[in-house]
mmCIF file with all atom_site columns, C-alpha atoms in Angstrom:
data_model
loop_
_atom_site.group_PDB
_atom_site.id
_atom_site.type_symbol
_atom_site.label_atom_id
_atom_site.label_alt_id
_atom_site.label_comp_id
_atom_site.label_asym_id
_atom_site.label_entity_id
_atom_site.label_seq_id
_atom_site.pdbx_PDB_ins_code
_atom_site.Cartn_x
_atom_site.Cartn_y
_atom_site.Cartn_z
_atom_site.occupancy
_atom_site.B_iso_or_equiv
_atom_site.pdbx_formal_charge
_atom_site.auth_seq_id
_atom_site.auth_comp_id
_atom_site.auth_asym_id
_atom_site.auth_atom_id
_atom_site.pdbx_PDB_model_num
ATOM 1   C CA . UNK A 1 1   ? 66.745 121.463 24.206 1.00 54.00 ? 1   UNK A CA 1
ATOM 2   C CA . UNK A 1 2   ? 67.837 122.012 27.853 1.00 68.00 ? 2   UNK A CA 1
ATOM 3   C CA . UNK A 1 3   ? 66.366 123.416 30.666 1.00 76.00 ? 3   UNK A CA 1
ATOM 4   C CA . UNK A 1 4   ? 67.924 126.638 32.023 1.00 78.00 ? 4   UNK A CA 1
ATOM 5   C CA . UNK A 1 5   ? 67.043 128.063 34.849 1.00 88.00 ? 5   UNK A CA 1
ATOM 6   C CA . UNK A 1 6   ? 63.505 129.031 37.192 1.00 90.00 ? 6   UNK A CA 1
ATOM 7   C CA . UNK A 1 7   ? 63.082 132.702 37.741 1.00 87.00 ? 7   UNK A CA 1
ATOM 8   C CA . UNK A 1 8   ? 61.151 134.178 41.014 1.00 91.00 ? 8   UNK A CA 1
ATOM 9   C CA . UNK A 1 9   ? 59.793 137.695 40.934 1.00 89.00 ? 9   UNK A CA 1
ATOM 10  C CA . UNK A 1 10  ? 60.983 138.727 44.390 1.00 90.00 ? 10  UNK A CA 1
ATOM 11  C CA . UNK A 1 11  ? 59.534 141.665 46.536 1.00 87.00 ? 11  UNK A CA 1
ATOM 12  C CA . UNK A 1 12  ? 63.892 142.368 48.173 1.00 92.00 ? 12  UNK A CA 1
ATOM 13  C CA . UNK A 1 13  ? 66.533 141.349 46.044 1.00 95.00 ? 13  UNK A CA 1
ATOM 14  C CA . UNK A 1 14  ? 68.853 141.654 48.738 1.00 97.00 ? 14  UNK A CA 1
ATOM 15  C CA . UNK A 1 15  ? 66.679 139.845 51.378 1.00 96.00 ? 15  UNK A CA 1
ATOM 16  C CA . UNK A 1 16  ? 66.165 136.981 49.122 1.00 96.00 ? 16  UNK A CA 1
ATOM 17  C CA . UNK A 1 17  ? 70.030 136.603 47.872 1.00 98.00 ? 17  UNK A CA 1
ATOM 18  C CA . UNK A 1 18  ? 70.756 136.559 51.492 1.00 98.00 ? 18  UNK A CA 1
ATOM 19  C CA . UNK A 1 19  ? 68.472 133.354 51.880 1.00 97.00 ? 19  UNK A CA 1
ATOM 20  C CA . UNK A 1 20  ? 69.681 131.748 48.297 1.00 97.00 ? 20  UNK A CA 1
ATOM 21  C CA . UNK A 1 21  ? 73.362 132.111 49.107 1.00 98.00 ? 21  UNK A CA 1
ATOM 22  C CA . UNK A 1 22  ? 73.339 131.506 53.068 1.00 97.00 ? 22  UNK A CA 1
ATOM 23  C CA . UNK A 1 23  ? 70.461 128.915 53.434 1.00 96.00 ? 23  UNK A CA 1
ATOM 24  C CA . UNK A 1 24  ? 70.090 126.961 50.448 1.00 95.00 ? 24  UNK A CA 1
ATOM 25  C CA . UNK A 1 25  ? 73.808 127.275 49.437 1.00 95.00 ? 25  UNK A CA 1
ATOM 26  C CA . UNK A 1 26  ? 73.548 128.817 45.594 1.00 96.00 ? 26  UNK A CA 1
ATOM 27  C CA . UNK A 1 27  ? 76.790 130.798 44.671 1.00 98.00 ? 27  UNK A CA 1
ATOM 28  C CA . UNK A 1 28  ? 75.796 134.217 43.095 1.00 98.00 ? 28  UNK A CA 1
ATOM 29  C CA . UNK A 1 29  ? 77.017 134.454 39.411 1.00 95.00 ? 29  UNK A CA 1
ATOM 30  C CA . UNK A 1 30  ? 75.507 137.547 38.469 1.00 93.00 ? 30  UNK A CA 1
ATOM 31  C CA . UNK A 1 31  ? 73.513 140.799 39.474 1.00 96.00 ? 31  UNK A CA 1
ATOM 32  C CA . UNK A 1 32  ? 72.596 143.669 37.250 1.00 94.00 ? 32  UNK A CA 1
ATOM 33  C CA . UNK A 1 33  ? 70.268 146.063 36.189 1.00 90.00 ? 33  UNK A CA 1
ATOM 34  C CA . UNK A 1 34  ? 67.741 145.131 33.225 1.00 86.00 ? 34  UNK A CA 1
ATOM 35  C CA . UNK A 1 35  ? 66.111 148.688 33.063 1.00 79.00 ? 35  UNK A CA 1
ATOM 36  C CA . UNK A 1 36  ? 65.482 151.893 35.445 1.00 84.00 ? 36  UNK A CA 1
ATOM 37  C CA . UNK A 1 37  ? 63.187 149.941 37.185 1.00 85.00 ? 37  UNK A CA 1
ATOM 38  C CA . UNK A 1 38  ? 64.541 145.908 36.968 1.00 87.00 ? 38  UNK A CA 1
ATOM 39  C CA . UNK A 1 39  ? 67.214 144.498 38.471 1.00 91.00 ? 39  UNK A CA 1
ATOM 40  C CA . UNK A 1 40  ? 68.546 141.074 38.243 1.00 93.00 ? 40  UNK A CA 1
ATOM 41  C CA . UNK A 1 41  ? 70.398 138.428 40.257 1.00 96.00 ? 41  UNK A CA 1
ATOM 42  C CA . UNK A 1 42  ? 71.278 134.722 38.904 1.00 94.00 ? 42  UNK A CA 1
ATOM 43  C CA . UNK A 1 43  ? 72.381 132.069 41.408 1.00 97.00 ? 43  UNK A CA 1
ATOM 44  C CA . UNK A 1 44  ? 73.343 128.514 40.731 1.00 94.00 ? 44  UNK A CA 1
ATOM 45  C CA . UNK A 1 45  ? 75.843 125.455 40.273 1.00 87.00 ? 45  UNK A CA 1
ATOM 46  C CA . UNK A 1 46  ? 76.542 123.535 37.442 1.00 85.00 ? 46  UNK A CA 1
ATOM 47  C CA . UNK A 1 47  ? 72.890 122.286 36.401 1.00 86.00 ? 47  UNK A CA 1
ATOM 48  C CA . UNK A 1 48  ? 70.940 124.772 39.166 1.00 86.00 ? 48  UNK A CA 1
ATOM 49  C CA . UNK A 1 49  ? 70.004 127.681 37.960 1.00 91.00 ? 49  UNK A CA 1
ATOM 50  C CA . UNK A 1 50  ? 67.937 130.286 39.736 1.00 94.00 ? 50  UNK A CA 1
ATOM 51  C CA . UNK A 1 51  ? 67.094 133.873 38.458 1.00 92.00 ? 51  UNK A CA 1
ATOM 52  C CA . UNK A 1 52  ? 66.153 136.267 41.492 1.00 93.00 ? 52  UNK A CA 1
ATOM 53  C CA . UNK A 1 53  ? 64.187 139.414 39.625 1.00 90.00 ? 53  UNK A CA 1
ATOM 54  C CA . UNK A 1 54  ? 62.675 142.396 41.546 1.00 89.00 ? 54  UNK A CA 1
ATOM 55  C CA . UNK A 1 55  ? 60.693 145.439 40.065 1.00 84.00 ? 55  UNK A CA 1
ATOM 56  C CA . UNK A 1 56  ? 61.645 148.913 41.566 1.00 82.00 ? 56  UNK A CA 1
ATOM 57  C CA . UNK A 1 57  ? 59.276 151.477 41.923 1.00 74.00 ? 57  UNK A CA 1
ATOM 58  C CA . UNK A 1 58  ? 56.204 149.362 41.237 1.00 61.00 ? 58  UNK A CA 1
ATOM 59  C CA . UNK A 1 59  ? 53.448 148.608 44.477 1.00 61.00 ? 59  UNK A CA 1
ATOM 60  C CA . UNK A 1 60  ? 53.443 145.024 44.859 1.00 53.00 ? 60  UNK A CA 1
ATOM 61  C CA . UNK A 1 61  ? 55.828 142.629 42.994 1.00 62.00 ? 61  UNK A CA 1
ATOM 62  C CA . UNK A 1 62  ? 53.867 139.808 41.380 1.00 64.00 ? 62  UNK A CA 1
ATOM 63  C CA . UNK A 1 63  ? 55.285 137.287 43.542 1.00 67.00 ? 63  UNK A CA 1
ATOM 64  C CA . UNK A 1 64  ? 54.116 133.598 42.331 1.00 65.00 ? 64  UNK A CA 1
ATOM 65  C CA . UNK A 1 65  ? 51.612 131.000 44.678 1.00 64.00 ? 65  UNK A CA 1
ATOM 66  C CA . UNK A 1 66  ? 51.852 127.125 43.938 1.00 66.00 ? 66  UNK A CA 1
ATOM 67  C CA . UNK A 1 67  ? 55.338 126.621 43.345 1.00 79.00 ? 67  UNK A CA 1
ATOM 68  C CA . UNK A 1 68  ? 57.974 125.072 44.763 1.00 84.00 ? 68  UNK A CA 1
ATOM 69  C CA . UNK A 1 69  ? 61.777 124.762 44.014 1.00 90.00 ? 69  UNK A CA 1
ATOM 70  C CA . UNK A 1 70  ? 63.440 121.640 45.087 1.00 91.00 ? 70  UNK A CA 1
ATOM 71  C CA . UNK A 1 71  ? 67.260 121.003 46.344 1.00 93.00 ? 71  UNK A CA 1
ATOM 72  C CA . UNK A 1 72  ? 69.052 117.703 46.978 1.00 93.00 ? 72  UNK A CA 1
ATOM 73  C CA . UNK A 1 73  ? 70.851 117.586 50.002 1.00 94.00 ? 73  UNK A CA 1
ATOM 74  C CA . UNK A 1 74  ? 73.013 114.241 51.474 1.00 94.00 ? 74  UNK A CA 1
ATOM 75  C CA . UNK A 1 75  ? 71.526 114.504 55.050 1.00 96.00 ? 75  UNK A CA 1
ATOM 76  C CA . UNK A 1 76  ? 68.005 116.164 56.077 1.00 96.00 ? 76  UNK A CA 1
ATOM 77  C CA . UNK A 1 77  ? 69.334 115.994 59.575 1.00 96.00 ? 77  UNK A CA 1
ATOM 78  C CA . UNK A 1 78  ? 72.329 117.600 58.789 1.00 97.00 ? 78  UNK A CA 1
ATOM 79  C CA . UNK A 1 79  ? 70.549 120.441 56.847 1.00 97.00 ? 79  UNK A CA 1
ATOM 80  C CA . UNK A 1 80  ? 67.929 120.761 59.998 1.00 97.00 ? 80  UNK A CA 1
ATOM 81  C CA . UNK A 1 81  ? 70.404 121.585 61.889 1.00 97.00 ? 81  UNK A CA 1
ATOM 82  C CA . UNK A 1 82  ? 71.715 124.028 60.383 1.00 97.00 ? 82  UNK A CA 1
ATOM 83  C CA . UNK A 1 83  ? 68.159 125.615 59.946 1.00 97.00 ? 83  UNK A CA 1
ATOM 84  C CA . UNK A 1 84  ? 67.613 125.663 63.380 1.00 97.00 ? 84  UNK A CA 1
ATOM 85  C CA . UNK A 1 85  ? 71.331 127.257 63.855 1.00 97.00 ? 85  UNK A CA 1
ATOM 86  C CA . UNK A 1 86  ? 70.032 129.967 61.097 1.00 96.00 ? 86  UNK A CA 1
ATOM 87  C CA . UNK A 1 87  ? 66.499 130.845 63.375 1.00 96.00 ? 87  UNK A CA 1
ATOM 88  C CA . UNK A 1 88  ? 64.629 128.973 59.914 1.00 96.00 ? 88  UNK A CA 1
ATOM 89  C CA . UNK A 1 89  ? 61.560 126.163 61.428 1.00 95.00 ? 89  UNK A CA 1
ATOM 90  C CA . UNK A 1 90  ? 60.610 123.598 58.674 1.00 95.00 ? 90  UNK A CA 1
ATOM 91  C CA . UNK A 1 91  ? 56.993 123.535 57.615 1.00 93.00 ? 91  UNK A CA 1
ATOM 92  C CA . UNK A 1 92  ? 55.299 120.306 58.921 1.00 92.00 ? 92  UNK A CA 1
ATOM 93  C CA . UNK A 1 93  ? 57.316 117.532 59.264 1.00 93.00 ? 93  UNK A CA 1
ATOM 94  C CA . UNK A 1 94  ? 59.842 115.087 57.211 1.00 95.00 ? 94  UNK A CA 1
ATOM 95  C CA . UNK A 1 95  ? 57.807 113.272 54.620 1.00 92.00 ? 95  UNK A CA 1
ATOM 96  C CA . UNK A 1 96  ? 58.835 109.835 52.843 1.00 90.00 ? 96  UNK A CA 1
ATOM 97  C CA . UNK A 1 97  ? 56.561 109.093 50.123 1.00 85.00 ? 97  UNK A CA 1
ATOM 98  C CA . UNK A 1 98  ? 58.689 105.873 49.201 1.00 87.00 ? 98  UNK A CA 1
ATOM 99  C CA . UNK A 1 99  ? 61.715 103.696 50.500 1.00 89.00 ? 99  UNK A CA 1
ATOM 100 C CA . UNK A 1 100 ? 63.966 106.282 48.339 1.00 91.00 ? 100 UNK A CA 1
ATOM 101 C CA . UNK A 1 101 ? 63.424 109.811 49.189 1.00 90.00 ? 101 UNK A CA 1
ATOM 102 C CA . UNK A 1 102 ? 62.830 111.408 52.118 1.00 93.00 ? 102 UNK A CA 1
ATOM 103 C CA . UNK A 1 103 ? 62.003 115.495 52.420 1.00 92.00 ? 103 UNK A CA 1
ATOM 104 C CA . UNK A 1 104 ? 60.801 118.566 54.073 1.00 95.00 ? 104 UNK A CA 1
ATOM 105 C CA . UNK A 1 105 ? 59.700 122.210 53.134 1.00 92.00 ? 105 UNK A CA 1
ATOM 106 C CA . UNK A 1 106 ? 60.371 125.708 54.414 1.00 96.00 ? 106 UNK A CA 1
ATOM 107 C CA . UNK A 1 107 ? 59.490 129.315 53.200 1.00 94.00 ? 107 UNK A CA 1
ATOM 108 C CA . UNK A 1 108 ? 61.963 131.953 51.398 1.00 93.00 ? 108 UNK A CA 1
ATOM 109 C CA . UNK A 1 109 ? 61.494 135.639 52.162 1.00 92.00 ? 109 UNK A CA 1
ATOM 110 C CA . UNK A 1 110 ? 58.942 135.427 49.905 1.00 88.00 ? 110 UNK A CA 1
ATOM 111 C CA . UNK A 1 111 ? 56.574 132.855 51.165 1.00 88.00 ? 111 UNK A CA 1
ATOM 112 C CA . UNK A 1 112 ? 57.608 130.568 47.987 1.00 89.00 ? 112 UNK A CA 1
ATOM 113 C CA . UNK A 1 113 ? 57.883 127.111 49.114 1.00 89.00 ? 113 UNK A CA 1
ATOM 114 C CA . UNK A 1 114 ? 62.056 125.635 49.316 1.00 93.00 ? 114 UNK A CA 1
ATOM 115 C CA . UNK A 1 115 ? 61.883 121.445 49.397 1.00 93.00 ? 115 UNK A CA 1
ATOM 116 C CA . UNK A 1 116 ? 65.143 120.010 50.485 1.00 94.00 ? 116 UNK A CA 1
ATOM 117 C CA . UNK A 1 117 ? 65.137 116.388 49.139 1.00 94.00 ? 117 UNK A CA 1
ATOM 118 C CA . UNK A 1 118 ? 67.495 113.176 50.595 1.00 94.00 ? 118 UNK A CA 1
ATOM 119 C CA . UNK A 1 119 ? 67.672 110.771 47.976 1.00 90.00 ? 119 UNK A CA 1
ATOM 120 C CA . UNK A 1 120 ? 68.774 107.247 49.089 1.00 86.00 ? 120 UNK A CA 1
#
């Protein structure tokens, strides 16, 4: 068995493959519509997968709480920077819980929590 990907009801599909693609650096693979009322984005690179889905027509998507998707990056500095560049603040501050890894948070358009990880 392997795992596949993490899907995130989104409230803007467009919105949030804007933030996917530009800010966390996911290529988009696919987008399509699922129904009259679904439509359907996946993102990802070799083992990250990420499946954006939005409902059309309904009142309020049922966009998850308490989860978090995390991304390894080679520099935290480096990726700050280009937050800042992009208008995007980081939520608190760097955290190291041990002598190997080292990482921070920020919000998508969605208020789901993004955790950019350096892994020494």
């Amino acid at each position: 068995m392997s795992y596949l990907w993490t899907t995130i009801t989104v409230k803007d599909l467009d919105e949030s493959l804007t933030f996917y693609q530009e800010i966390v650096g996911l290529p988009l693979n696919a987008r399509f519509q699922a129904g009259p009322e679904t439509e359907i984005a996946f993102l990802g690179d070799g083992e990250t997968k990420v499946e954006l889905i939005t409902y059309k027509g309904k009142d309020a998507a049922p966009v998850g709480t308490g989860i978090s998707l995390g991304f390894s990056v080679v520099s935290l500095e480096d990726k700050i920077t280009f937050l800042k560049e992009m208008g995007i603040g980081i939520d608190g501050e760097i955290i190291s819980p041990n002598p190997h890894a080292r990482f921070f948070f920020i919000q998508d358009p969605n208020g789901l929590r993004i955790q950019f990880v350096e892994q020494k």
